Short mmCIF file of C-alpha atoms in Angstrom, two decimals:
data_model
loop_
_atom_site.label_atom_id
_atom_site.label_comp_id
_atom_site.label_asym_id
_atom_site.label_seq_id
_atom_site.Cartn_x
_atom_site.Cartn_y
_atom_site.Cartn_z
CA MET A 1 76.44 91.13 119.79
CA LYS A 2 79.76 92.26 118.08
CA LYS A 3 77.98 93.79 115.06
CA GLN A 4 75.62 96.09 117.64
CA LEU A 5 79.04 96.90 119.25
CA THR A 6 80.26 98.38 115.91
CA LEU A 7 77.40 99.95 114.94
CA LEU A 8 76.72 102.06 118.40
CA PHE A 9 80.33 102.95 118.23
CA LEU A 10 80.39 104.33 114.53
CA LEU A 11 77.01 106.10 115.70
CA LEU A 12 78.91 107.58 118.55
CA LEU A 13 81.63 108.34 116.04
CA SER A 14 79.62 110.45 113.39
CA THR A 15 77.74 112.19 116.12
CA SER A 16 81.10 113.61 117.84
CA SER A 17 82.04 114.24 114.40
CA VAL A 18 79.63 116.46 113.58
CA VAL A 19 80.56 118.44 116.83
CA ILE A 20 84.46 118.81 115.57
CA ALA A 21 83.20 119.54 111.94
CA GLN A 22 81.54 122.43 113.60
CA SER A 23 85.28 124.07 114.08
CA ARG A 24 87.52 122.13 111.47
CA GLY A 25 87.79 119.58 108.63
CA ILE A 26 87.79 115.75 110.63
CA LYS A 27 91.68 114.05 109.84
CA ILE A 28 90.85 110.35 110.05
CA GLY A 29 93.77 107.58 109.11
CA TYR A 30 94.29 103.92 109.69
CA ILE A 31 96.63 101.02 110.13
CA ASP A 32 96.89 97.78 109.25
CA MET A 33 98.78 95.82 112.31
CA GLU A 34 99.02 92.52 110.48
CA TYR A 35 101.54 94.35 107.90
CA ILE A 36 103.40 96.60 110.67
CA LEU A 37 104.00 93.14 112.51
CA ASP A 38 104.99 91.49 109.33
CA LYS A 39 107.41 94.73 108.54
CA VAL A 40 109.17 94.14 112.16
CA PRO A 41 112.26 92.26 112.12
CA ALA A 42 111.85 91.24 115.69
CA TYR A 43 108.81 90.07 115.26
CA ALA A 44 109.58 88.15 112.22
CA GLU A 45 112.28 86.37 113.92
CA ALA A 46 110.58 85.46 117.19
CA LYS A 47 107.63 84.32 115.06
CA ASN A 48 109.80 81.86 112.74
CA GLN A 49 110.59 80.41 116.10
CA LEU A 50 107.12 80.25 117.16
CA ASP A 51 106.41 78.58 113.93
CA GLN A 52 108.80 75.64 114.16
CA LYS A 53 107.34 74.98 117.55
CA ALA A 54 104.21 74.55 116.02
CA GLU A 55 105.24 72.88 113.63
CA LYS A 56 106.93 70.29 116.09
CA TRP A 57 103.95 69.81 118.01
CA LYS A 58 101.76 68.99 114.82
CA GLN A 59 104.34 66.31 113.90
CA GLU A 60 103.77 64.84 117.34
CA ILE A 61 100.11 65.03 116.92
CA GLU A 62 100.55 63.47 114.17
CA THR A 63 102.79 60.57 115.38
CA LYS A 64 100.47 59.78 118.45
CA LYS A 65 97.41 59.70 115.58
CA ASN A 66 99.40 56.99 113.71
CA ASP A 67 100.23 54.86 116.72
CA ILE A 68 96.41 55.24 117.47
CA ALA A 69 95.56 53.72 114.48
CA LYS A 70 97.90 51.15 114.39
CA LEU A 71 96.02 49.78 117.71
CA LYS A 72 92.89 49.93 116.29
CA GLU A 73 94.09 48.32 112.99
CA ALA A 74 95.58 45.25 115.39
CA LEU A 75 92.56 45.16 117.39
CA LYS A 76 90.59 44.91 114.33
CA THR A 77 93.21 41.94 112.59
CA GLU A 78 93.24 39.89 116.18
CA ARG A 79 89.72 40.44 117.40
CA VAL A 80 88.35 36.82 116.46
CA LEU A 81 91.75 35.67 118.43
CA LEU A 82 91.31 37.37 122.05
CA THR A 83 89.16 36.68 124.72
CA LYS A 84 86.23 39.39 125.53
CA GLU A 85 88.65 40.83 128.64
CA LEU A 86 91.08 41.50 126.50
CA ILE A 87 89.80 43.09 124.01
CA GLU A 88 87.68 45.38 126.39
CA GLU A 89 91.48 45.76 127.77
CA ARG A 90 92.53 47.19 124.35
CA GLU A 91 89.49 49.33 123.67
CA GLU A 92 90.30 50.91 127.12
CA GLU A 93 93.99 51.37 126.15
CA ILE A 94 92.58 53.32 122.44
CA ALA A 95 90.30 55.29 124.49
CA PHE A 96 92.92 56.32 127.01
CA GLN A 97 95.22 57.39 124.00
CA GLU A 98 92.64 59.21 122.27
CA LYS A 99 91.79 61.32 125.29
CA GLU A 100 95.29 62.02 125.91
CA LEU A 101 95.74 63.37 122.34
CA ILE A 102 92.64 65.67 122.58
CA ASP A 103 94.09 66.51 125.74
CA TYR A 104 97.58 67.53 124.20
CA GLN A 105 96.07 69.15 121.06
CA GLN A 106 94.11 71.37 123.61
CA LYS A 107 97.32 72.00 125.51
CA ARG A 108 99.05 73.10 122.30
CA PHE A 109 96.43 74.73 119.99
CA GLY A 110 93.28 75.46 122.22
CA PRO A 111 91.98 78.72 122.96
CA ASN A 112 94.25 79.03 125.85
CA GLY A 113 96.62 76.87 124.59
CA ASP A 114 100.83 77.31 124.40
CA LEU A 115 100.42 78.81 120.75
CA VAL A 116 97.84 81.43 121.40
CA VAL A 117 99.65 82.33 124.90
CA GLN A 118 103.09 82.23 123.08
CA LYS A 119 101.96 84.37 120.34
CA ALA A 120 100.21 87.02 122.68
CA THR A 121 103.05 87.29 124.73
CA LEU A 122 105.32 87.83 121.31
CA VAL A 123 102.82 90.66 120.03
CA LYS A 124 102.09 92.52 123.37
CA PRO A 125 105.75 94.63 123.72
CA ILE A 126 105.46 95.06 119.63
CA GLN A 127 101.91 96.24 119.91
CA ASP A 128 102.56 98.57 122.72
CA GLN A 129 105.59 100.26 120.21
CA VAL A 130 103.41 100.43 117.51
CA PHE A 131 100.50 102.04 120.16
CA ASN A 132 102.68 104.57 121.26
CA ALA A 133 104.29 105.49 117.41
CA VAL A 134 100.38 105.90 116.63
CA GLN A 135 99.36 107.53 119.30
CA ASP A 136 102.64 110.13 118.55
CA LEU A 137 101.79 110.34 115.33
CA ALA A 138 98.24 111.48 115.49
CA GLU A 139 99.29 113.97 118.11
CA ALA A 140 101.99 115.50 115.81
CA ARG A 141 99.68 115.38 112.80
CA LYS A 142 96.53 116.37 114.27
CA PHE A 143 94.43 112.89 113.77
CA ASP A 144 90.83 113.08 115.30
CA TYR A 145 91.03 108.96 114.95
CA VAL A 146 93.15 106.33 113.78
CA PHE A 147 91.73 103.06 112.78
CA ASP A 148 93.08 99.59 112.97
CA LYS A 149 92.17 97.51 109.39
CA SER A 150 92.95 94.09 110.51
CA SER A 151 90.53 94.76 113.67
CA ASP A 152 86.64 93.69 113.96
CA ILE A 153 86.02 97.16 112.54
CA THR A 154 84.40 96.88 109.13
CA ILE A 155 86.07 99.79 106.95
CA LEU A 156 84.32 99.30 103.71
CA PHE A 157 86.67 101.53 102.09
CA ALA A 158 90.16 103.11 102.69
CA ALA A 159 91.93 105.82 100.61
CA LYS A 160 95.65 104.64 100.68
CA LYS A 161 96.54 108.30 101.48
CA HIS A 162 95.30 108.28 104.81
CA ASP A 163 97.14 104.45 105.40
CA LEU A 164 99.72 105.35 108.31
CA SER A 165 101.17 101.53 108.24
CA ASP A 166 104.17 102.63 106.55
CA ARG A 167 104.86 105.99 108.62
CA VAL A 168 104.42 103.76 111.67
CA ILE A 169 107.45 101.33 110.34
CA SER A 170 109.45 104.17 109.74
CA VAL A 171 108.98 105.56 113.04
CA LEU A 172 110.14 101.97 115.00
CA THR A 173 112.78 101.72 112.03
CA ARG A 174 113.97 105.12 113.17
CA ALA A 175 113.95 104.22 117.05
CA GLU A 176 115.80 101.34 116.26
CA ARG A 177 118.40 102.77 114.26
CA ARG A 178 119.30 105.88 116.84
CA GLN A 179 120.27 103.26 119.63
CA GLN A 180 123.37 102.62 117.42
CA MET A 181 123.67 106.24 116.41
CA SER A 182 125.84 108.89 117.72
CA LYS A 183 124.37 112.94 118.90
CA LYS A 184 126.07 113.53 115.49
CA GLN A 185 124.53 111.05 113.04
CA ILE A 186 120.99 110.98 115.33
CA LYS A 187 120.81 115.03 114.50
CA GLU A 188 121.56 114.58 110.86
CA GLU A 189 119.15 111.91 110.54
CA GLU A 190 116.36 114.25 112.04
CA GLU A 191 116.90 116.47 109.59
CA LYS A 192 116.61 113.74 106.89
CA GLU A 193 113.23 112.74 108.47
CA ARG A 194 111.55 116.23 108.48
CA LYS A 195 112.56 116.44 104.94
CA GLU A 196 111.12 112.81 104.78
CA ASP A 197 108.06 113.97 106.54
CA MET A 198 107.25 116.84 104.90
CA ILE A 199 107.31 115.11 101.53
CA ALA A 200 105.21 112.37 103.23
CA ASP A 201 102.63 115.08 104.32
CA ASN A 202 102.92 116.87 100.79
CA PRO A 203 102.00 114.48 98.32
CA GLU A 204 102.44 117.21 95.70
CA MET A 205 106.04 117.83 96.71
CA SER A 206 106.59 114.37 96.62
CA GLU A 207 105.44 113.95 93.05
CA ARG A 208 107.19 117.38 91.74
CA GLN A 209 110.53 115.86 93.63
CA LYS A 210 110.10 112.41 91.59
CA GLN A 211 109.68 114.34 88.50
CA MET A 212 113.09 116.18 89.00
CA GLU A 213 114.72 113.07 90.07
CA GLU A 214 113.72 111.50 86.87
CA ARG A 215 114.56 114.30 84.80
CA LYS A 216 117.92 114.46 86.58
CA ALA A 217 118.53 111.14 85.76
CA ALA A 218 117.46 110.83 82.16
CA ARG A 219 119.77 113.67 81.64
CA LEU A 220 122.83 111.93 83.30
CA LYS A 221 121.82 108.84 81.12
CA LEU A 222 121.75 111.00 78.02
CA ILE A 223 125.37 112.12 79.01
CA GLU A 224 126.98 109.12 79.66
CA GLU A 225 125.36 107.67 76.29
CA LYS A 226 126.65 110.57 74.34
CA LYS A 227 130.17 110.03 76.30
CA GLN A 228 130.01 106.43 75.63
CA ALA A 229 129.29 107.00 71.73
CA ALA A 230 132.29 109.73 71.75
CA GLU A 231 134.21 107.24 73.23
CA ASP A 232 133.48 104.53 71.23
CA ARG A 233 134.34 106.61 67.81
CA LYS A 234 137.43 108.01 69.09
CA LYS A 235 138.27 104.23 69.88
CA ALA A 236 137.26 103.25 66.60
CA ALA A 237 139.33 106.64 64.78
CA ASP A 238 142.34 105.38 66.79
CA GLU A 239 142.03 101.88 65.19
CA LYS A 240 141.95 103.42 62.29
CA ARG A 241 144.88 105.43 62.42
CA LYS A 242 146.89 102.45 63.75
CA GLN A 243 145.85 100.49 60.77
CA GLN A 244 147.12 103.10 58.20
CA LEU A 245 150.36 103.36 60.07
CA GLU A 246 150.53 99.48 60.18
CA GLU A 247 149.85 99.82 56.23
CA LYS A 248 152.36 102.56 55.62
CA ASN A 249 155.41 100.14 57.35
CA ASN A 250 153.97 97.68 55.01
CA LYS A 251 154.72 99.50 52.24
CA LYS A 252 158.32 100.76 53.17
CA THR A 253 158.95 96.86 53.96
CA GLY A 254 157.25 95.68 50.81
CA THR A 255 154.69 93.61 52.81
CA VAL A 256 151.22 94.45 52.60
CA SER A 257 148.57 92.95 55.44
CA ASP A 258 145.04 91.48 55.34
CA THR A 259 143.57 94.22 57.01
CA ALA A 260 144.98 97.09 54.82
CA LYS A 261 143.46 95.38 51.69
CA THR A 262 140.30 95.44 53.08
CA THR A 263 139.79 98.90 54.79
CA THR A 264 140.55 102.25 53.08
CA ALA A 265 141.97 105.30 55.00
CA ASP A 266 139.97 107.40 56.57
CA LYS A 267 140.70 110.95 57.94
CA PRO A 268 139.71 111.70 61.39
CA SER A 269 136.37 113.66 61.54
CA THR A 270 136.03 116.44 63.90
CA ALA A 271 132.53 115.13 64.43
CA ASP A 272 134.31 113.19 67.68
CA LYS A 273 135.60 116.50 69.15
CA LYS A 274 131.77 118.00 68.59
CA GLU A 275 129.98 115.24 70.46
CA GLU A 276 132.52 115.79 73.08
CA ASP A 277 131.80 119.35 73.51
CA LYS A 278 128.20 118.78 73.30
CA ALA A 279 128.74 116.29 76.28
CA LYS A 280 130.42 118.75 78.12
CA VAL A 281 127.61 121.30 77.79
CA GLU A 282 125.04 118.85 78.96
CA GLU A 283 126.96 117.86 82.03
CA THR A 284 127.62 121.54 82.81
CA LYS A 285 123.56 122.24 82.05
CA ALA A 286 123.12 119.38 84.49
CA ALA A 287 125.32 120.88 87.01
CA ARG A 288 123.28 124.08 86.81
CA GLU A 289 119.94 122.56 87.36
CA ASP A 290 121.26 120.29 90.22
CA ALA A 291 122.83 124.15 92.21
CA LYS A 292 119.46 125.75 91.19
CA ASN A 293 117.65 122.85 92.73
CA LYS A 294 119.46 122.97 95.51
CA SER A 295 118.90 126.72 95.79
CA LEU A 296 115.41 126.53 95.74
CA GLU A 297 115.66 123.60 99.01
CA GLU A 298 117.39 126.35 100.73
CA ARG A 299 115.63 128.84 100.20
CA LYS A 300 112.47 126.72 101.18
CA LYS A 301 114.13 126.04 104.63
CA LEU A 302 114.79 129.60 104.96
CA ILE A 303 111.17 130.59 104.20
CA GLU A 304 109.80 127.89 106.88
CA ASP A 305 112.74 128.88 109.52
CA ARG A 306 111.71 132.60 109.25
CA LYS A 307 107.44 131.46 109.36
CA LYS A 308 108.61 129.17 112.62
CA ALA A 309 110.51 132.52 113.83
CA ALA A 310 107.49 134.34 113.20
CA GLU A 311 105.20 132.37 114.64
CA GLU A 312 107.32 131.96 118.00
CA LYS A 313 107.69 136.08 118.00
CA ARG A 314 103.84 136.12 118.03
CA LYS A 315 103.10 133.43 120.58
CA GLN A 316 105.69 135.12 122.89
CA GLN A 317 103.60 138.95 122.64
CA LEU A 318 100.45 137.32 122.65
CA GLU A 319 101.79 135.60 125.98
CA ALA A 320 103.23 138.95 127.14
CA ARG A 321 99.93 140.62 126.41
CA GLU A 322 98.11 137.77 128.27
CA ALA A 323 100.45 138.61 131.38
CA ALA A 324 100.28 142.25 131.21
CA LYS A 325 96.39 141.89 131.13
CA LYS A 326 95.99 139.64 134.09
CA ALA A 327 98.57 141.87 135.91
CA LYS A 328 96.11 144.86 135.44
CA ASP A 329 93.14 142.97 135.77
CA SER A 330 94.92 141.98 139.54
CA VAL A 331 95.45 145.32 140.28
CA ARG A 332 92.18 146.25 139.85
CA THR A 333 90.84 144.02 142.07
CA ASN A 334 93.33 144.86 144.60
CA LYS A 335 92.60 148.33 144.62
CA PRO A 336 90.52 149.64 147.74
#
């Protein structure tokens, strides 16, 4: 029956998709409810408490089983010494305790047991939050359909780029963070979220951003390595000069240190200065590159703002034209 309903749903989906496809492309996404719930801290904490209760119930059931097993073993051992009435009495006691055990198992772990009811109570408010977040995302990103991968609907293949689970988790996390923020912090957070969403909606931009960050990190690492190398050489040169001074002082006093016997004087090289200058140049280049990237981002934002303003202006013009047309039509209608 479930398979038939699934096939009927997919048939209706494909039929309606043909109609939608005539005007524009279909946009389909999916979520994994189980994955999302595991990432929500409130659910994880409550689930941990529920698991502890379930473990306690299991231990109680195991204790009852052991008690029944002991009664059966005792009856088996003493059966030859007991009368028929005593045997029947003990068997009735064992049967009663076994029934109690089955009832307890049903009460705790049955289809309508405490575990199922408490889990549903635990999941319901979080599921409502997820559904609201999915609805907002679907409306904002113009998705036609959003499926739950962990439900009964069979999805044979789903590309990772259509997975909205992390976006839903991000929405839930943002909502929780905003409750503890000031208005200024909320505004800054919204701008940050806008950039994150723009990158998420444009994988190519995300890849470019990633490559830029990697190149920047590589440059900074190279500069740090060169600086460290220059510092090491400078330190070595200072050490040699110190040894030379000690050697001169020892000669004046008539003593020669063991270090002076095994080392030779070495004039400070200009290579250290060159490396330092080179590191400064690399650092300057990196700063220029960062400034260039920042300028590009500001330019992109300016273009987006202009585009939004132009769209708003066109919308207002269309609304004004429509209003004027309606007024004109009204005048014509009211003429005798």
